[in-house]
Short mmCIF file of C-alpha atoms in Angstrom, two decimals:
data_model
loop_
_atom_site.label_atom_id
_atom_site.label_comp_id
_atom_site.label_asym_id
_atom_site.label_seq_id
_atom_site.Cartn_x
_atom_site.Cartn_y
_atom_site.Cartn_z
CA UNK A 258 0.20 -0.41 0.12
CA UNK A 259 2.95 2.19 0.75
CA UNK A 260 4.72 1.52 -2.66
CA UNK A 261 1.37 2.93 -4.31
CA UNK A 262 0.92 5.81 -2.69
CA UNK A 263 4.73 6.49 -3.45
CA UNK A 264 3.78 5.43 -7.06
CA UNK A 265 0.98 7.93 -7.52
CA UNK A 266 2.75 10.10 -5.94
CA UNK A 267 5.88 10.04 -8.37
CA UNK A 268 2.89 10.30 -11.29
CA UNK A 269 2.96 13.49 -9.82
CA UNK A 270 -0.95 13.04 -8.75
CA UNK A 271 0.21 14.76 -4.75
CA UNK A 272 -2.68 13.42 -2.16
CA UNK A 273 -2.90 14.91 1.92
CA UNK A 274 -1.47 12.85 4.04
CA UNK A 275 -4.90 13.20 6.14
CA UNK A 276 -6.85 11.78 2.36
CA UNK A 277 -4.50 8.51 2.47
CA UNK A 278 -4.74 7.71 4.96
CA UNK A 279 -8.92 8.20 4.67
CA UNK A 280 -8.23 5.84 1.73
CA UNK A 281 -5.89 2.69 3.55
CA UNK A 282 -8.33 2.35 6.65
CA UNK A 283 -11.25 2.31 3.71
CA UNK A 284 -9.16 0.11 1.86
CA UNK A 285 -8.64 -2.16 4.61
CA UNK A 286 -11.76 -2.40 6.53
CA UNK A 287 -13.03 -3.35 2.79
CA UNK A 288 -10.91 -6.19 2.43
CA UNK A 289 -10.82 -7.32 6.24
CA UNK A 290 -15.00 -7.07 5.67
CA UNK A 291 -14.92 -8.87 2.70
CA UNK A 292 -12.42 -11.69 4.43
CA UNK A 293 -15.05 -12.42 7.69
CA UNK A 294 -17.57 -12.62 5.78
CA UNK A 295 -16.14 -16.06 3.36
CA UNK A 296 -14.51 -16.94 6.48
CA UNK A 297 -17.66 -17.57 8.41
CA UNK A 298 -19.33 -18.20 5.58
CA UNK A 299 -17.37 -21.92 5.27
CA UNK A 300 -16.89 -21.80 9.31
CA UNK A 301 -21.17 -21.59 9.07
CA UNK A 302 -21.31 -25.18 6.43
CA UNK A 303 -18.37 -26.58 8.69
CA UNK A 304 -20.57 -26.69 12.40
CA UNK A 305 -23.42 -27.15 10.64
CA UNK A 306 -23.34 -31.17 11.48
CA UNK A 307 -21.63 -31.41 14.96
CA UNK A 308 -23.30 -30.78 17.97
CA UNK A 309 -25.15 -27.67 19.72
CA UNK A 310 -21.79 -26.09 21.18
CA UNK A 311 -20.01 -25.13 18.04
CA UNK A 312 -23.11 -24.45 15.93
CA UNK A 313 -24.07 -21.35 18.96
CA UNK A 314 -20.07 -20.81 19.12
CA UNK A 315 -20.21 -20.11 15.49
CA UNK A 316 -24.03 -18.05 15.34
CA UNK A 317 -22.56 -16.40 19.09
CA UNK A 318 -19.00 -14.84 18.04
CA UNK A 319 -19.61 -13.91 14.12
CA UNK A 320 -20.11 -10.33 15.38
CA UNK A 321 -16.70 -9.81 17.96
CA UNK A 322 -14.51 -11.65 16.04
CA UNK A 323 -15.19 -9.35 12.89
CA UNK A 324 -14.34 -6.50 15.53
CA UNK A 325 -12.27 -8.39 16.48
CA UNK A 326 -10.32 -8.33 12.89
CA UNK A 327 -11.56 -4.88 12.40
CA UNK A 328 -8.97 -3.76 15.55
CA UNK A 329 -6.25 -6.12 13.79
CA UNK A 330 -6.59 -4.89 10.68
CA UNK A 331 -6.95 -0.86 11.54
CA UNK A 332 -3.98 -1.33 13.49
CA UNK A 333 -2.28 -2.40 10.48
CA UNK A 334 -3.22 0.28 8.66
CA UNK A 335 -2.10 2.82 11.34
CA UNK A 336 1.61 1.45 10.29
CA UNK A 337 1.57 2.25 6.73
CA UNK A 338 -0.94 4.91 6.86
CA UNK A 339 1.50 8.20 6.78
CA UNK A 340 0.63 9.11 10.29
CA UNK A 341 3.11 10.97 12.55
CA UNK A 342 4.09 9.37 15.14
CA UNK A 343 1.63 10.59 18.07
CA UNK A 344 -0.90 10.09 15.65
CA UNK A 345 -0.19 6.67 15.23
CA UNK A 346 0.68 6.10 19.10
CA UNK A 347 -2.88 7.29 19.98
CA UNK A 348 -4.21 4.97 17.52
CA UNK A 349 -2.33 2.67 18.35
CA UNK A 350 -3.24 3.22 21.86
CA UNK A 351 -6.87 3.13 21.59
CA UNK A 352 -7.19 0.00 19.26
CA UNK A 353 -5.39 -2.38 21.49
CA UNK A 354 -7.45 -1.14 24.72
CA UNK A 355 -10.31 -2.43 22.13
CA UNK A 356 -8.69 -5.43 21.68
CA UNK A 357 -8.61 -6.26 25.19
CA UNK A 358 -12.52 -5.67 26.06
CA UNK A 359 -13.40 -7.70 22.39
CA UNK A 360 -10.96 -10.73 24.31
CA UNK A 361 -13.18 -10.13 27.42
CA UNK A 362 -16.11 -10.69 25.19
CA UNK A 363 -14.97 -13.02 23.27
CA UNK A 364 -14.63 -14.72 26.76
CA UNK A 365 -17.56 -14.78 28.41
CA UNK A 366 -19.49 -15.24 25.35
CA UNK A 367 -17.52 -18.89 25.15
CA UNK A 368 -18.07 -18.89 28.98
CA UNK A 369 -21.84 -18.23 28.84
CA UNK A 370 -22.19 -20.60 25.83
CA UNK A 371 -20.32 -23.39 27.81
CA UNK A 372 -22.55 -23.46 29.97
CA UNK A 373 -25.89 -22.72 28.85
CA UNK A 374 -25.38 -26.11 26.98
CA UNK A 375 -23.99 -28.10 30.03
CA UNK A 376 -27.34 -26.68 31.45
CA UNK A 377 -29.56 -28.73 29.37
CA UNK A 378 -28.85 -31.94 30.24
CA UNK A 379 -30.93 -30.91 33.87
CA UNK A 380 -34.02 -30.62 34.08
CA UNK A 381 -34.83 -28.41 37.92
CA UNK A 382 -38.94 -29.37 37.05
CA UNK A 383 -37.92 -33.37 37.35
CA UNK A 384 -39.54 -34.83 40.56
CA UNK A 385 -36.30 -36.45 42.02
CA UNK A 386 -33.87 -33.22 41.09
CA UNK A 387 -31.36 -33.75 43.16
CA UNK A 388 -28.22 -33.71 40.98
CA UNK A 389 -29.33 -31.12 38.44
CA UNK A 390 -29.75 -29.13 41.73
CA UNK A 391 -26.12 -29.68 42.06
CA UNK A 392 -25.01 -28.67 38.38
CA UNK A 393 -26.46 -25.68 38.40
CA UNK A 394 -25.46 -23.75 41.99
CA UNK A 395 -22.32 -25.09 40.72
CA UNK A 396 -22.04 -23.62 37.32
CA UNK A 397 -23.94 -20.93 38.04
CA UNK A 398 -21.83 -19.85 41.67
CA UNK A 399 -18.76 -20.19 39.05
CA UNK A 400 -20.05 -18.23 35.76
CA UNK A 401 -20.58 -14.76 38.27
CA UNK A 402 -17.36 -15.85 40.17
CA UNK A 403 -15.72 -16.47 36.52
CA UNK A 404 -17.62 -13.25 35.32
CA UNK A 405 -16.22 -11.31 38.26
CA UNK A 406 -12.75 -12.90 37.14
CA UNK A 407 -12.62 -11.32 34.10
CA UNK A 408 -14.00 -7.83 34.90
CA UNK A 409 -11.26 -7.78 37.17
CA UNK A 410 -8.29 -8.55 34.04
CA UNK A 411 -9.96 -6.93 31.88
CA UNK A 412 -9.59 -3.26 33.82
CA UNK A 413 -6.82 -4.64 35.12
CA UNK A 414 -5.57 -4.74 31.69
CA UNK A 415 -6.46 -1.62 30.01
CA UNK A 416 -4.87 0.42 33.21
CA UNK A 417 -1.63 -1.36 32.59
CA UNK A 418 -1.63 1.17 29.17
CA UNK A 419 -1.44 3.34 30.61
CA UNK A 420 2.69 4.07 32.07
CA UNK A 421 1.34 6.37 34.72
CA UNK A 422 -1.40 4.01 36.14
CA UNK A 423 0.73 1.40 35.76
CA UNK A 424 3.60 3.22 37.83
CA UNK A 425 1.09 4.62 40.46
CA UNK A 426 -0.29 1.11 40.91
CA UNK A 427 3.04 -0.29 41.69
CA UNK A 428 4.33 2.06 43.83
CA UNK A 429 0.72 1.60 45.45
CA UNK A 430 1.73 -2.03 45.95
CA UNK A 431 4.93 -2.14 46.74
CA UNK A 432 4.26 0.45 49.56
CA UNK A 433 3.10 -0.33 52.74
CA UNK A 434 0.88 2.42 54.32
CA UNK A 435 -2.10 3.96 54.78
CA UNK A 436 -3.83 3.51 51.30
CA UNK A 437 -2.55 0.11 52.08
CA UNK A 438 -4.93 -0.41 54.76
CA UNK A 439 -7.44 1.47 53.65
CA UNK A 440 -7.95 -0.52 50.64
CA UNK A 441 -7.21 -3.59 52.00
CA UNK A 442 -9.86 -3.14 54.55
CA UNK A 443 -12.16 -1.95 51.53
CA UNK A 444 -11.99 -4.85 49.63
CA UNK A 445 -11.95 -7.31 52.69
CA UNK A 446 -15.75 -8.08 51.75
CA UNK A 447 -15.39 -8.44 48.35
CA UNK A 448 -12.98 -10.49 48.73
CA UNK A 449 -14.65 -12.80 51.74
CA UNK A 450 -17.46 -13.41 49.57
CA UNK A 451 -15.71 -14.10 46.63
CA UNK A 452 -13.62 -17.08 48.98
CA UNK A 453 -17.01 -18.08 50.41
CA UNK A 454 -18.40 -18.33 46.49
CA UNK A 455 -15.83 -20.69 45.23
CA UNK A 456 -15.88 -22.62 48.72
CA UNK A 457 -19.79 -22.91 48.30
CA UNK A 458 -19.46 -24.07 44.16
CA UNK A 459 -17.15 -26.46 45.56
CA UNK A 460 -18.65 -28.12 48.95
CA UNK A 461 -22.05 -27.17 48.19
CA UNK A 462 -23.76 -26.84 51.13
CA UNK A 463 -26.45 -26.01 49.55
CA UNK A 464 -27.78 -25.34 46.03
CA UNK A 465 -30.05 -23.88 44.15
CA UNK A 466 -33.99 -24.85 45.23
CA UNK A 467 -32.34 -26.72 48.33
CA UNK A 468 -35.60 -26.00 51.32
CA UNK A 469 -33.92 -24.19 53.63
CA UNK A 470 -34.44 -23.50 57.87
CA UNK A 471 -32.35 -20.44 58.02
CA UNK A 472 -32.57 -18.10 60.48
CA UNK A 473 -35.85 -19.69 62.21
CA UNK A 474 -37.27 -19.45 58.01
CA UNK A 475 -38.30 -21.65 56.41
CA UNK A 476 -37.99 -21.33 52.32
CA UNK A 477 -36.30 -22.82 49.45
CA UNK A 478 -33.10 -21.44 47.32
CA UNK A 479 -33.72 -18.96 44.98
CA UNK A 480 -30.92 -16.99 42.95
CA UNK A 481 -27.19 -17.53 43.62
CA UNK A 482 -25.30 -14.32 42.70
CA UNK A 483 -21.61 -13.39 43.81
CA UNK A 484 -22.23 -12.28 46.21
CA UNK A 485 -25.21 -13.47 48.07
CA UNK A 486 -27.94 -15.64 48.40
CA UNK A 487 -31.58 -15.16 47.85
CA UNK A 488 -33.99 -17.34 49.81
CA UNK A 489 -38.01 -17.88 48.82
CA UNK A 490 -39.96 -17.27 52.00
CA UNK A 491 -42.95 -19.85 52.32
CA UNK A 492 -45.04 -16.70 51.99
CA UNK A 493 -42.85 -15.56 48.98
CA UNK A 494 -41.03 -13.04 51.30
CA UNK A 495 -38.03 -12.59 50.50
CA UNK A 496 -34.44 -13.29 52.81
CA UNK A 497 -31.21 -11.81 50.76
CA UNK A 498 -28.10 -13.58 52.84
CA UNK A 499 -24.27 -13.26 52.14
CA UNK A 500 -22.42 -15.93 50.67
CA UNK A 501 -20.26 -16.16 53.95
CA UNK A 502 -23.07 -16.53 56.22
CA UNK A 503 -23.65 -19.76 55.24
CA UNK A 504 -19.93 -20.17 55.54
CA UNK A 505 -19.86 -19.13 58.88
CA UNK A 506 -23.12 -19.93 60.46
CA UNK A 507 -25.06 -23.62 61.67
CA UNK A 508 -28.27 -24.01 58.47
CA UNK A 509 -30.78 -26.51 58.06
CA UNK A 510 -30.67 -28.24 54.93
CA UNK A 511 -33.76 -30.64 54.35
CA UNK A 512 -32.31 -30.86 50.53
CA UNK A 513 -29.14 -32.25 50.40
CA UNK A 514 -28.67 -35.81 50.52
CA UNK A 515 -31.99 -36.16 48.83
CA UNK A 516 -35.94 -34.28 49.03
CA UNK A 517 -37.44 -36.51 51.11
CA UNK A 518 -38.61 -35.92 54.25
CA UNK A 519 -39.87 -37.89 57.38
CA UNK A 520 -42.60 -35.65 58.57
CA UNK A 521 -43.63 -35.76 62.52
CA UNK A 522 -47.23 -35.10 63.83
CA UNK A 523 -47.72 -34.99 67.42
CA UNK A 524 -50.82 -35.51 68.78
CA UNK A 525 -51.78 -35.56 72.64
CA UNK A 526 -54.36 -37.64 73.75
CA UNK A 527 -56.03 -39.49 76.67
CA UNK A 528 -55.01 -42.38 78.00
CA UNK A 529 -58.08 -44.22 77.50
CA UNK A 530 -57.84 -44.33 73.26
CA UNK A 531 -56.60 -47.84 72.82
CA UNK A 532 -52.94 -46.93 70.64
CA UNK A 533 -53.43 -49.36 68.29
CA UNK A 534 -56.45 -48.87 66.54
CA UNK A 535 -55.08 -44.78 66.03
CA UNK A 536 -51.90 -46.60 64.98
CA UNK A 537 -53.96 -48.49 61.98
CA UNK A 538 -55.86 -45.20 61.25
CA UNK A 539 -54.01 -43.72 60.53
CA UNK A 540 -51.72 -46.48 58.51
CA UNK A 541 -55.55 -46.33 57.05
CA UNK A 542 -54.44 -42.79 56.50
CA UNK A 543 -51.42 -42.88 55.12
CA UNK A 544 -52.27 -45.91 52.47
CA UNK A 545 -55.29 -43.22 50.65
CA UNK A 546 -52.99 -40.20 50.10
CA UNK A 547 -51.78 -39.55 47.14
CA UNK A 548 -48.87 -37.60 49.10
CA UNK A 549 -47.01 -40.90 50.66
CA UNK A 550 -43.89 -42.25 49.36
CA UNK A 551 -44.65 -45.69 50.55
CA UNK A 552 -41.80 -45.71 52.62
CA UNK A 553 -42.54 -45.33 56.76
CA UNK A 554 -45.01 -44.76 58.73
CA UNK A 555 -45.24 -45.30 62.25
CA UNK A 556 -47.41 -44.23 65.57
CA UNK A 557 -45.30 -45.01 68.62
CA UNK A 558 -46.09 -43.73 72.14
CA UNK A 559 -42.91 -41.44 73.16
CA UNK A 560 -43.56 -39.40 76.88
CA UNK A 561 -46.33 -39.80 79.51
CA UNK A 562 -47.20 -36.82 80.77
CA UNK A 563 -49.83 -35.74 84.27
CA UNK A 564 -53.38 -36.25 82.65
CA UNK A 565 -52.42 -36.92 78.77
CA UNK A 566 -49.97 -38.89 76.47
CA UNK A 567 -47.67 -38.19 73.39
CA UNK A 568 -47.77 -39.88 70.52
CA UNK A 569 -45.87 -39.67 67.30
CA UNK A 570 -46.52 -40.10 63.89
CA UNK A 571 -43.79 -40.72 60.92
CA UNK A 572 -44.91 -40.47 57.79
CA UNK A 573 -42.46 -39.94 54.78
CA UNK A 574 -42.71 -38.13 51.11
CA UNK A 575 -40.71 -37.08 48.86
CA UNK A 576 -39.83 -33.84 48.72
CA UNK A 577 -41.07 -31.38 51.75
CA UNK A 578 -43.57 -29.55 49.88
CA UNK A 579 -45.16 -32.59 49.71
CA UNK A 580 -44.11 -33.75 53.84
CA UNK A 581 -45.66 -30.50 55.17
CA UNK A 582 -49.32 -31.40 53.65
CA UNK A 583 -49.23 -35.09 54.72
CA UNK A 584 -48.71 -34.25 57.90
CA UNK A 585 -51.97 -31.10 57.51
CA UNK A 586 -53.50 -34.06 55.88
CA UNK A 587 -52.84 -36.96 59.15
CA UNK A 588 -53.77 -34.30 61.53
CA UNK A 589 -57.27 -33.36 60.05
CA UNK A 590 -58.51 -36.39 59.13
CA UNK A 591 -56.77 -38.04 62.68
CA UNK A 592 -59.07 -35.94 65.18
CA UNK A 593 -62.07 -35.91 62.52
CA UNK A 594 -61.47 -39.71 63.20
CA UNK A 595 -60.83 -38.91 66.95
CA UNK A 596 -63.84 -36.47 67.66
CA UNK A 597 -66.54 -39.20 65.79
CA UNK A 598 -65.72 -42.46 67.81
CA UNK A 599 -63.12 -41.13 71.19
CA UNK A 600 -64.72 -37.70 71.82
CA UNK A 601 -63.53 -39.32 75.44
CA UNK A 602 -60.70 -40.27 74.81
CA UNK A 603 -59.45 -35.55 73.41
CA UNK A 604 -57.34 -34.06 76.76
CA UNK A 605 -60.29 -33.05 78.97
CA UNK A 606 -59.42 -32.03 83.10
CA UNK A 607 -60.47 -34.47 86.36
CA UNK A 608 -61.74 -32.68 89.48
CA UNK A 609 -62.66 -35.88 92.29
CA UNK A 610 -64.66 -34.18 95.62
CA UNK A 611 -63.65 -35.89 98.39
CA UNK A 612 -67.15 -36.93 100.02
CA UNK A 613 -68.66 -35.19 103.34
CA UNK A 614 -68.01 -37.04 106.64
CA UNK A 615 -71.18 -39.07 107.87
CA UNK A 616 -72.05 -35.95 109.80
CA UNK A 617 -72.48 -33.73 106.72
CA UNK A 618 -74.52 -36.48 105.27
CA UNK A 619 -77.45 -36.24 107.69
CA UNK A 620 -77.00 -32.76 108.24
CA UNK A 621 -77.98 -32.95 104.04
CA UNK A 622 -79.84 -35.00 104.30
CA UNK A 623 -82.13 -33.65 106.38
#
């Protein structure tokens, strides 16, 4: 291109530098767009019979690669264009920043495609979704951590292209003064939640859609971000907790290994009630319920009180929501049965009056 401009000038045709630069950039952009179109047409035909990941990768990266090729072409054009040293350095610096941002964009796009395709194999709405919740939780936490790292690395790389900022950063890291302490204290919550998110993704004490009992409230894990966890409570309220909470505080996870749970129903009845009849009735209620998973049903007298005896009923269901509904069903049908068949066995207070002495009885009779 430079030889072509020299030949034009040798023929006596004079072009100003700015016009020559515009021509060079226009030619470079045109060639790059044409090359990009041919290249992605070939790539589209090549991955047509491949799996979803490669087809999505080519489709989603088309725009990003076009911009990256344009940046590279403009950088080449700035080299051969008749620009001053200052103009060439400025253009190269701007293009370098654009290239860093495009690389980050490309990395984030590839990450998003891979995670989307990976999660297509797991269904959270399945009956036994333990494996799906495990992988979805791990993937979403790691996705947010990777997004945060990409942003941090991109900003750092862009700042390192400026000499003044790079020197300031080096001097700030080398100093151990008050500024370093303030920055360290300011970043402590961010780093704490970042490492807590990585630890949650690896150990997985909680997962998406887990049933938790936390801070005295029952709810399900609705969302896990890079800094906090959203728990949807039973009455549709949302409890927002930092990631570090689940590393530092105890809580109950009702679906840690499986979604099935054993529900407990406590009932207090008079000593006169026949326990065997209550046992048969509970088994009948469980057999007739669609909520029972056919695994556990048990009736036992667990304690004696002054006026009543404590009867514990155990029934199991496939998940926490069904277990709660099954417990309510057992309570309602059992108390209805006792009210109809054994009303005298409901808890009541006895009062025995002492008989008056013989003289008192005679006087009362007279």
